[in-house]
XYZ file of C-alpha atoms in Angstrom:
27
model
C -82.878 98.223 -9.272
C -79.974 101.002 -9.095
C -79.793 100.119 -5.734
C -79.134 96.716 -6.267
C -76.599 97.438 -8.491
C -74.477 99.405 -5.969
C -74.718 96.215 -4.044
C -76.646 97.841 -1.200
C -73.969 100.156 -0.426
C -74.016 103.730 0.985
C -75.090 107.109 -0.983
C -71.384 107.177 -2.275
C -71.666 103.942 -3.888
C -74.905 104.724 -5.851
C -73.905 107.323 -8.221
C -70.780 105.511 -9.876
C -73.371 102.643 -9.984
C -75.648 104.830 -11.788
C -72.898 105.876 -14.250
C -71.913 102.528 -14.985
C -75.406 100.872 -15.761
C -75.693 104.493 -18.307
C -72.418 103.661 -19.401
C -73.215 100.172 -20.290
C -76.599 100.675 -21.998
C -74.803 103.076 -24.144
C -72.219 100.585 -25.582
């Protein structure tokens, strides 16, 4: 799923993708 979210992308791409879907289920 997280990977999806970074769209595929490289290692790099993952963690801000991470932080945004925790960042969203917070609001």
């Amino acid at each position: 799923m997280h990977v999806v979210l970074a769209g595929g992308g490289t290692a790099g791409h993952i963690e801000p993708a991470l932080a945004l879907a925790d960042a969203l289920r917070r609001q």
